CSV table of C-alpha atoms in Angstrom, one decimal:
chain,number,residue,atom,x,y,z
A,96,MET,CA,97.6,56.2,115.5
A,97,SER,CA,97.8,52.5,116.5
A,98,SER,CA,97.8,51.0,119.2
A,99,SER,CA,100.4,49.1,121.2
A,100,THR,CA,97.9,46.2,120.9
A,101,GLU,CA,97.3,47.2,117.3
A,102,THR,CA,101.2,46.8,116.5
A,103,ALA,CA,102.6,44.3,118.3
A,104,GLY,CA,104.4,41.5,116.1
A,105,ARG,CA,104.4,44.1,113.1
A,106,CYS,CA,107.5,45.8,111.5
A,107,PRO,CA,108.5,48.4,113.5
A,108,PHE,CA,108.3,50.9,110.6
A,109,GLY,CA,104.3,49.4,110.0
A,110,HIS,CA,100.7,51.2,110.2
A,111,GLY,CA,98.2,48.9,110.2
A,112,ALA,CA,95.0,50.4,109.5
A,113,GLU,CA,93.2,50.4,105.6
A,114,ALA,CA,92.8,53.2,103.8
A,115,PRO,CA,89.2,54.2,104.7
A,116,ALA,CA,87.0,55.0,101.7
A,117,GLY,CA,87.6,58.7,100.0
A,118,HIS,CA,91.7,58.0,100.1
A,119,HIS,CA,91.7,55.9,96.6
A,120,GLY,CA,94.2,53.4,98.2
A,121,TYR,CA,96.3,55.6,99.4
A,122,GLU,CA,98.3,53.8,102.1
A,123,PRO,CA,101.2,56.1,103.9
A,124,PHE,CA,102.9,53.5,105.5
A,125,GLN,CA,103.0,50.8,102.4
A,126,MET,CA,105.9,51.1,99.9
A,127,LYS,CA,105.4,47.7,98.5
A,128,ASP,CA,103.7,49.2,95.2
A,129,PRO,CA,102.1,53.1,95.7
A,130,PHE,CA,102.1,54.1,92.4
A,131,PRO,CA,98.2,53.1,91.0
A,132,ALA,CA,97.3,54.9,94.1
A,133,TYR,CA,99.2,58.0,93.4
A,134,ALA,CA,97.7,57.5,90.4
A,135,GLU,CA,94.5,57.9,91.8
A,136,LEU,CA,95.5,61.1,94.0
A,137,ARG,CA,97.3,63.3,91.0
A,138,ALA,CA,93.3,61.9,89.2
A,139,GLU,CA,91.2,63.0,91.8
A,140,GLN,CA,92.2,64.7,94.6
A,141,PRO,CA,95.6,66.1,94.0
A,142,VAL,CA,96.1,67.4,97.7
A,143,MET,CA,93.7,65.6,99.9
A,144,PHE,CA,94.3,65.7,103.9
A,145,ASP,CA,94.7,62.7,105.6
A,146,GLU,CA,94.1,62.5,108.3
A,147,ARG,CA,95.3,59.1,109.7
A,148,VAL,CA,99.0,61.2,109.7
A,149,GLY,CA,97.9,64.6,109.7
A,150,LEU,CA,99.4,65.7,107.1
A,151,PHE,CA,98.2,67.2,103.5
A,152,VAL,CA,99.4,64.9,100.8
A,153,VAL,CA,100.6,66.1,97.9
A,154,SER,CA,100.8,64.3,94.4
A,155,ARG,CA,101.6,66.6,91.7
A,156,TYR,CA,104.5,67.9,89.7
A,157,ASP,CA,104.0,71.5,89.1
A,158,ASP,CA,102.9,71.7,93.2
A,159,PHE,CA,105.1,69.9,94.2
A,160,LYS,CA,108.3,72.2,92.5
A,161,ALA,CA,105.8,75.1,94.1
A,162,VAL,CA,106.0,74.2,97.5
A,163,PHE,CA,109.3,73.4,97.7
A,164,GLU,CA,110.6,76.5,95.6
A,165,ASP,CA,108.8,79.1,98.5
A,166,TRP,CA,110.3,78.5,101.6
A,167,GLU,CA,109.2,81.1,102.9
A,168,THR,CA,106.1,80.5,102.5
A,169,PHE,CA,106.6,76.3,103.4
A,170,SER,CA,109.0,76.1,106.6
A,171,SER,CA,111.3,72.8,105.8
A,172,GLU,CA,111.2,72.8,109.6
A,173,ASN,CA,109.2,69.5,110.5
A,174,ALA,CA,111.1,67.6,108.1
A,175,GLN,CA,112.9,65.2,110.8
A,176,ALA,CA,110.3,65.6,112.7
A,177,PRO,CA,109.0,62.4,114.3
A,178,VAL,CA,105.6,60.9,112.1
A,179,ARG,CA,105.1,59.8,116.2
A,180,GLU,CA,105.6,61.7,119.0
A,181,ARG,CA,108.2,59.7,120.8
A,182,GLY,CA,107.4,58.5,124.6
A,183,ALA,CA,108.2,58.8,127.8
A,184,ALA,CA,110.5,56.2,128.2
A,185,ALA,CA,112.6,57.0,124.6
A,186,LYS,CA,112.0,60.9,125.5
A,187,LYS,CA,114.3,60.0,129.3
A,188,ILE,CA,116.5,57.8,127.5
A,189,MET,CA,117.9,60.5,125.1
A,190,GLU,CA,118.0,63.2,127.2
A,191,ASP,CA,119.8,60.9,130.1
A,192,GLY,CA,121.8,60.2,127.3
A,193,GLY,CA,122.7,63.5,126.0
A,194,PHE,CA,121.0,63.7,122.3
A,195,THR,CA,120.8,66.9,121.2
A,196,ALA,CA,120.9,66.6,117.9
A,197,TYR,CA,119.4,68.5,114.5
A,198,SER,CA,119.1,68.1,111.4
A,199,GLY,CA,122.6,69.2,109.5
A,200,LEU,CA,120.7,70.9,106.5
A,201,SER,CA,117.7,69.1,105.1
A,202,ALA,CA,115.0,71.0,108.3
A,203,ARG,CA,116.4,74.0,108.6
A,204,ARG,CA,115.5,77.6,107.4
A,205,PRO,CA,117.3,80.4,106.1
A,206,PRO,CA,119.6,82.6,107.2
A,207,GLU,CA,120.8,79.6,109.2
A,208,HIS,CA,120.8,77.3,106.8
A,209,THR,CA,122.5,79.6,103.5
A,210,ARG,CA,125.0,80.0,106.6
A,211,ILE,CA,125.7,76.2,107.1
A,212,ARG,CA,125.4,75.1,104.0
A,213,ALA,CA,127.7,77.7,102.1
A,214,VAL,CA,130.6,76.1,104.5
A,215,VAL,CA,129.4,72.2,103.9
A,216,GLN,CA,129.1,73.4,100.4
A,217,LYS,CA,133.2,74.2,100.3
A,218,ALA,CA,133.1,70.5,101.8
A,219,PHE,CA,132.1,68.5,99.0
A,220,THR,CA,134.9,68.8,96.3
A,221,PRO,CA,135.6,67.9,93.5
A,222,ARG,CA,138.4,66.5,94.5
A,223,ARG,CA,136.8,64.5,97.3
A,224,TYR,CA,134.9,63.2,94.9
A,225,LYS,CA,137.4,61.8,92.0
A,226,ALA,CA,139.9,60.4,95.2
A,227,LEU,CA,137.3,58.5,96.0
A,228,GLU,CA,136.2,56.9,92.9
A,229,PRO,CA,138.7,54.7,92.9
A,230,PHE,CA,138.3,53.6,96.4
A,231,ILE,CA,134.6,53.4,95.7
A,232,ARG,CA,135.3,51.0,92.4
A,233,GLN,CA,137.5,48.7,94.2
A,234,ASN,CA,135.2,48.2,96.8
A,235,VAL,CA,132.2,47.6,93.9
A,236,VAL,CA,134.8,44.9,92.3
A,237,GLU,CA,136.0,43.0,95.5
A,238,LEU,CA,131.9,42.8,96.4
A,239,LEU,CA,131.3,41.3,93.0
A,240,GLU,CA,133.7,39.3,93.1
A,241,LYS,CA,133.1,37.6,96.5
A,242,MET,CA,129.4,36.9,96.3
A,243,LEU,CA,129.8,35.9,92.2
A,244,ALA,CA,132.7,32.5,93.8
A,245,ARG,CA,129.5,31.4,95.4
A,246,PRO,CA,129.3,27.8,94.4
A,247,GLU,CA,125.4,27.8,94.3
A,248,HIS,CA,125.4,30.5,91.6
A,249,ARG,CA,122.6,33.2,94.3
A,250,GLY,CA,123.1,36.1,96.0
A,251,ASP,CA,121.3,39.3,97.1
A,252,MET,CA,122.4,42.7,95.9
A,253,VAL,CA,121.3,44.7,98.6
A,254,LYS,CA,123.1,42.8,101.2
A,255,ASP,CA,125.9,41.3,99.3
A,256,LEU,CA,126.6,45.1,96.7
A,257,ALA,CA,124.6,48.0,97.9
A,258,TYR,CA,124.6,47.2,101.7
A,259,ASP,CA,128.4,47.8,101.8
A,260,VAL,CA,129.8,50.1,99.5
A,261,PRO,CA,127.9,53.1,100.5
A,262,THR,CA,128.4,52.9,104.0
A,263,ILE,CA,132.5,52.5,103.5
A,264,THR,CA,132.0,55.1,101.5
A,265,ILE,CA,130.5,57.7,103.7
A,266,LEU,CA,132.3,56.6,106.4
A,267,THR,CA,135.4,57.0,104.6
A,268,LEU,CA,134.3,60.7,103.6
A,269,ILE,CA,133.7,61.6,107.2
A,270,GLY,CA,137.3,60.4,108.9
A,271,ALA,CA,135.0,57.5,110.8
A,272,ASP,CA,135.7,53.4,111.4
A,273,ALA,CA,134.8,51.4,108.1
A,274,SER,CA,134.9,48.4,109.6
A,275,GLN,CA,131.8,49.6,111.6
A,276,VAL,CA,129.6,49.4,109.0
A,277,ASP,CA,126.9,47.0,110.4
A,278,THR,CA,126.8,49.8,114.2
A,279,PHE,CA,125.5,52.5,112.2
A,280,LYS,CA,123.5,50.7,109.6
A,281,ARG,CA,121.5,49.8,113.1
A,282,TRP,CA,122.1,53.4,114.1
A,283,SER,CA,120.3,54.5,111.0
A,284,ASP,CA,117.9,51.7,111.2
A,285,SER,CA,117.0,53.4,114.1
A,286,ARG,CA,117.2,56.9,113.2
A,287,ALA,CA,114.5,56.1,110.1
A,288,ALA,CA,112.4,54.3,112.1
A,289,MET,CA,112.1,57.0,115.3
A,290,THR,CA,111.6,59.5,113.0
A,291,TRP,CA,109.2,58.3,109.7
A,292,GLY,CA,107.6,55.2,111.9
A,293,ASP,CA,105.1,54.1,113.5
A,294,LEU,CA,106.1,52.9,116.9
A,295,THR,CA,104.8,52.0,119.7
A,296,ASP,CA,106.2,53.3,123.0
A,297,GLU,CA,107.9,50.0,123.9
A,298,GLU,CA,109.1,49.8,120.2
A,299,GLN,CA,110.6,52.7,120.6
A,300,ILE,CA,113.1,51.9,123.8
A,301,PRO,CA,115.7,50.3,121.9
A,302,HIS,CA,116.2,53.0,119.3
A,303,ALA,CA,116.3,55.6,121.5
A,304,HIS,CA,119.4,53.8,122.8
A,305,ASN,CA,120.8,53.4,119.7
A,306,LEU,CA,120.3,57.3,118.6
A,307,VAL,CA,122.4,58.0,122.0
A,308,GLU,CA,125.2,56.0,121.1
A,309,TYR,CA,125.4,57.5,117.7
A,310,TRP,CA,124.9,61.4,118.3
A,311,GLN,CA,127.8,60.8,120.8
A,312,GLU,CA,129.7,59.4,117.6
A,313,CYS,CA,129.0,62.4,115.6
A,314,LEU,CA,130.5,64.8,118.5
A,315,ARG,CA,133.0,62.4,119.4
A,316,LEU,CA,134.1,62.9,115.2
A,317,VAL,CA,134.0,66.2,115.9
A,318,ARG,CA,136.3,66.2,119.3
A,319,VAL,CA,138.9,64.6,116.8
A,320,ALA,CA,139.1,66.7,114.2
A,321,HIS,CA,140.0,68.9,116.7
A,322,GLU,CA,142.4,66.8,118.2
A,323,GLN,CA,144.0,66.1,115.4
A,324,GLY,CA,143.1,66.9,111.8
A,325,GLY,CA,142.8,65.2,109.0
A,326,ASP,CA,142.0,64.5,105.5
A,327,ASN,CA,138.5,63.7,106.1
A,328,LEU,CA,135.2,66.1,105.8
A,329,THR,CA,134.8,66.9,109.3
A,330,ALA,CA,138.6,67.6,109.9
A,331,ASP,CA,137.7,70.1,106.5
A,332,LEU,CA,134.6,71.8,108.6
A,333,VAL,CA,136.1,71.6,111.6
A,334,LYS,CA,138.9,73.7,109.8
A,335,SER,CA,136.8,75.9,108.6
A,336,GLN,CA,136.1,76.9,111.4
A,337,GLN,CA,139.4,77.2,112.6
A,338,GLU,CA,140.2,79.7,109.8
A,339,GLY,CA,136.8,82.2,110.8
A,340,ALA,CA,133.9,80.1,109.1
A,341,GLU,CA,130.5,81.0,110.9
A,342,ILE,CA,129.9,77.2,112.1
A,343,SER,CA,129.4,75.5,115.8
A,344,ASP,CA,130.9,72.4,116.9
A,345,HIS,CA,127.6,71.1,117.1
A,346,GLU,CA,126.2,72.3,113.8
A,347,ILE,CA,129.1,70.5,112.7
A,348,ALA,CA,128.0,67.1,114.8
A,349,SER,CA,124.6,67.7,113.7
A,350,VAL,CA,125.8,68.0,109.6
A,351,LEU,CA,127.8,64.2,109.9
A,352,TYR,CA,124.3,63.1,112.1
A,353,SER,CA,122.8,63.8,108.6
A,354,LEU,CA,125.4,63.1,106.7
A,355,LEU,CA,125.5,59.5,108.3
A,356,PHE,CA,122.3,58.6,107.4
A,357,ALA,CA,121.4,60.3,104.1
A,358,GLY,CA,124.7,59.9,102.6
A,359,HIS,CA,124.6,55.7,102.6
A,360,GLU,CA,121.1,54.5,103.2
A,361,THR,CA,119.2,56.3,99.8
A,362,THR,CA,122.7,55.6,97.8
A,363,THR,CA,121.9,51.9,99.4
A,364,THR,CA,118.3,51.7,98.0
A,365,LEU,CA,119.3,53.9,94.9
A,366,ILE,CA,121.6,50.8,93.7
A,367,SER,CA,119.6,48.4,95.1
A,368,ASN,CA,116.5,49.6,92.9
A,369,ALA,CA,118.4,50.3,90.5
A,370,LEU,CA,119.5,46.8,89.8
A,371,ARG,CA,116.2,45.3,90.4
A,372,GLU,CA,114.5,47.2,87.6
A,373,LEU,CA,117.2,46.9,85.3
A,374,LEU,CA,117.4,43.3,85.6
A,375,ALA,CA,113.8,42.5,85.5
A,376,ARG,CA,113.7,44.2,81.9
A,377,PRO,CA,116.2,42.4,80.1
A,378,GLU,CA,116.2,44.0,76.8
A,379,GLN,CA,117.0,47.3,78.6
A,380,TRP,CA,120.0,45.8,81.3
A,381,LYS,CA,121.1,44.7,77.5
A,382,HIS,CA,121.7,48.2,76.1
A,383,LEU,CA,123.4,49.0,79.2
A,384,VAL,CA,126.0,45.8,78.9
A,385,GLU,CA,126.1,46.2,75.4
A,386,ASP,CA,127.1,50.6,75.7
A,387,PRO,CA,127.8,51.8,79.6
A,388,LYS,CA,128.1,55.1,78.7
A,389,LYS,CA,124.2,54.5,79.0
A,390,ILE,CA,124.0,54.1,82.5
A,391,PRO,CA,124.6,57.9,84.0
A,392,ALA,CA,121.0,58.3,82.2
A,393,ALA,CA,119.6,55.1,83.1
A,394,ILE,CA,120.8,56.0,86.5
A,395,ASP,CA,118.3,59.3,85.8
A,396,GLU,CA,115.0,57.2,85.1
A,397,VAL,CA,115.8,55.0,88.1
A,398,LEU,CA,115.7,58.2,89.9
A,399,ARG,CA,112.4,59.2,88.6
A,400,TYR,CA,110.4,55.5,88.4
A,401,ALA,CA,111.9,54.1,91.8
A,402,GLY,CA,113.3,57.0,93.8
A,403,SER,CA,115.1,56.0,97.2
A,404,ILE,CA,112.3,58.8,98.4
A,405,VAL,CA,109.1,58.3,98.2
A,406,GLY,CA,107.6,61.8,100.0
A,407,TRP,CA,109.0,64.3,102.5
A,408,ARG,CA,107.7,67.3,104.8
A,409,ARG,CA,106.9,70.6,105.4
A,410,LYS,CA,104.4,73.5,107.0
A,411,ALA,CA,102.7,76.3,105.9
A,412,LEU,CA,103.9,79.3,107.5
A,413,ILE,CA,100.7,81.3,106.6
A,414,ASP,CA,97.1,81.1,105.4
A,415,THR,CA,98.1,79.8,101.6
A,416,GLU,CA,96.9,77.3,99.1
A,417,VAL,CA,97.8,74.6,97.2
A,418,GLY,CA,97.0,73.7,93.7
A,419,GLY,CA,93.4,75.4,94.8
A,420,VAL,CA,93.3,73.8,98.1
A,421,ALA,CA,93.4,76.3,101.4
A,422,ILE,CA,96.1,75.3,104.2
A,423,GLU,CA,96.1,77.1,106.4
A,424,GLU,CA,98.7,78.5,108.6
A,425,GLY,CA,100.3,75.7,110.4
A,426,ALA,CA,99.6,72.5,108.5
A,427,GLN,CA,102.3,70.3,107.6
A,428,LEU,CA,102.7,68.5,104.0
A,429,LEU,CA,103.3,65.4,102.6
A,430,LEU,CA,105.3,66.4,99.2
A,431,LEU,CA,104.9,62.4,97.4
A,432,MET,CA,107.6,62.9,95.3
A,433,GLY,CA,107.3,59.5,94.0
A,434,SER,CA,104.0,60.1,92.7
A,435,ALA,CA,105.5,64.0,90.7
A,436,ASN,CA,108.3,61.7,89.7
A,437,ARG,CA,105.4,59.9,87.7
A,438,ASP,CA,102.9,62.7,87.1
A,439,GLU,CA,101.6,62.4,83.1
A,440,ASN,CA,101.5,65.9,82.6
A,441,LYS,CA,105.3,66.3,83.0
A,442,PHE,CA,106.2,63.0,81.8
A,443,ASN,CA,104.7,61.2,78.6
A,444,ASP,CA,104.1,57.6,79.3
A,445,SER,CA,105.3,58.2,82.8
A,446,GLU,CA,104.3,54.7,84.4
A,447,ASP,CA,106.5,53.2,81.4
A,448,PHE,CA,110.6,52.3,82.9
A,449,ASP,CA,112.3,53.9,80.0
A,450,ILE,CA,116.2,54.1,80.3
A,451,THR,CA,116.0,56.1,76.8
A,452,ARG,CA,113.4,59.1,78.3
A,453,PRO,CA,114.6,62.3,77.5
A,454,ASN,CA,113.5,64.3,80.2
A,455,ALA,CA,114.3,61.8,82.7
A,456,ARG,CA,116.8,64.5,84.7
A,457,GLU,CA,114.0,66.7,85.7
A,458,HIS,CA,113.0,64.3,88.5
A,459,LEU,CA,112.2,65.2,91.7
A,460,SER,CA,114.2,62.7,93.6
A,461,PHE,CA,116.7,65.2,94.8
A,462,GLY,CA,114.5,67.5,96.0
A,463,PHE,CA,114.0,71.2,94.7
A,464,GLY,CA,115.1,74.7,95.5
A,465,ILE,CA,117.6,75.7,97.6
A,466,HIS,CA,117.4,71.5,99.9
A,467,TYR,CA,118.5,70.6,96.8
A,468,CYS,CA,120.3,67.4,97.8
A,469,LEU,CA,124.1,68.3,98.2
A,470,GLY,CA,125.3,64.6,97.8
A,471,ASN,CA,123.5,64.4,94.6
A,472,MET,CA,127.0,63.7,92.7
A,473,LEU,CA,128.5,61.2,95.1
A,474,ALA,CA,124.9,59.4,95.1
A,475,LYS,CA,125.4,59.1,91.2
A,476,LEU,CA,128.7,58.3,91.5
A,477,GLN,CA,128.4,55.0,93.3
A,478,ALA,CA,125.2,53.8,91.5
A,479,LYS,CA,127.2,54.7,87.8
A,480,ILE,CA,130.0,52.3,89.4
A,481,ALA,CA,127.9,49.9,90.6
A,482,LEU,CA,126.8,49.4,87.2
A,483,GLU,CA,129.6,49.3,85.1
A,484,GLU,CA,131.1,46.9,87.3
A,485,VAL,CA,127.7,45.0,87.2
A,486,ALA,CA,127.3,44.8,83.5
A,487,ARG,CA,130.8,43.8,83.2
A,488,LEU,CA,131.9,41.0,85.9
A,489,ALA,CA,128.1,39.3,85.9
A,490,PRO,CA,126.5,40.6,82.5
A,491,GLU,CA,124.0,37.6,82.7
A,492,LEU,CA,123.1,37.7,86.1
A,493,GLN,CA,119.0,37.5,87.0
A,494,LEU,CA,116.4,38.3,89.2
A,495,GLU,CA,114.8,36.3,91.0
A,496,ALA,CA,111.1,36.6,91.8
A,497,PRO,CA,110.5,40.4,91.3
A,498,GLU,CA,106.8,39.4,92.5
A,499,ALA,CA,108.4,38.2,96.7
A,500,ILE,CA,110.7,41.5,97.4
A,501,ALA,CA,109.4,43.0,100.2
A,502,PHE,CA,109.3,47.6,101.2
A,503,ARG,CA,110.3,48.2,104.6
A,504,GLU,CA,107.2,50.8,105.7
A,505,ASN,CA,107.3,53.7,106.4
A,506,LEU,CA,106.5,57.2,105.5
A,507,SER,CA,108.9,58.1,103.5
A,508,PHE,CA,111.5,56.1,101.9
A,509,ARG,CA,111.1,53.3,99.5
A,510,VAL,CA,113.5,50.3,100.7
A,511,PRO,CA,113.7,46.9,98.9
A,512,GLU,CA,114.2,44.1,101.5
A,513,SER,CA,116.6,42.5,99.3
A,514,VAL,CA,116.8,41.2,95.4
A,515,PRO,CA,117.7,38.2,95.5
A,516,VAL,CA,120.1,36.6,91.9
A,517,SER,CA,121.5,34.2,90.4
A,518,TRP,CA,123.7,33.6,86.8
A,519,LYS,CA,125.0,30.5,85.3
A,520,ALA,CA,127.9,28.5,86.5
């Protein structure tokens, strides 16, 4: 890992080293355009040990599915572990602040995972989605109209739309204060940096303080649900507990800790990437403007071609193998879903973006097996509404300087910093 002098002045998500010879151009923390390197990995070394991060990097579709399906051999316990060990100062801040958060579901294993997921799944009801739909649409319309009213006819689809909508949605869903978008985003940024980034000990300190605040808010929301009830997901989980469901307050708070991040961060990126990819291809965007019923299929192709998450981790519990490569007990793996989703053995013309692709729904961007994303329907619903309203209110939107769009540097998430657009008067 990098020293503090090597990382000084860099993005806190970053990693400074260049790929050594034999790594096929793969840079673990670089997200600008990782896909050529992914293609080389699939062709030349589909299971490669990268000593820079201490992970076996797995890049083919079938290998990804095999690992995720075999949860007894490949544990998810490291999915939320920090890529870089926390320094002494950050540890003390978090210990003094009572930080004991754990994964809601993604890093848990059966039978614990099975027990908690069964309770949480009952709270993710179609009724809740249906009740949220007009609220989501209203937010999208208001934000778009505000952007389109600008006299300079320029905007940013990340800051002007994708940033707020999923955050307001998830905060409303769990009963948090929907006016505190920036606060929750700040906490989420710190969680991403502390878990999947490459921070020096000094760079970790402000993020550690943020994580303490984040966790204390999760605990507070559970207390409020006990005291006041309410019509939200947190209150539903507390009510289930009171009616005999086997889930503790700490586990409910941990679910909120996960939802408050995963429930908006990846959806913000999905909406941003959908608009970035579609507006870069005016002919395909025109098809959606003319026939919005094609939008759900287009969203699946965005998830395949430009998913929010490109890599996720697992740990081998026994001596085994992946793709013919020996994996020792205790070894850790990085499963590149961003590569698997472009595996030419699964998807014809896999490097082409095609909203009519017949098997786009077979992407792996929501995971696979027992850890398949519980919030997938809510994410797709928000992306669908966003695209419908942009197509209706701003069909002539144009993407500006797509080649200049920067992406945050980290191990797992491919997040565009901006999606600049313009429109005619």
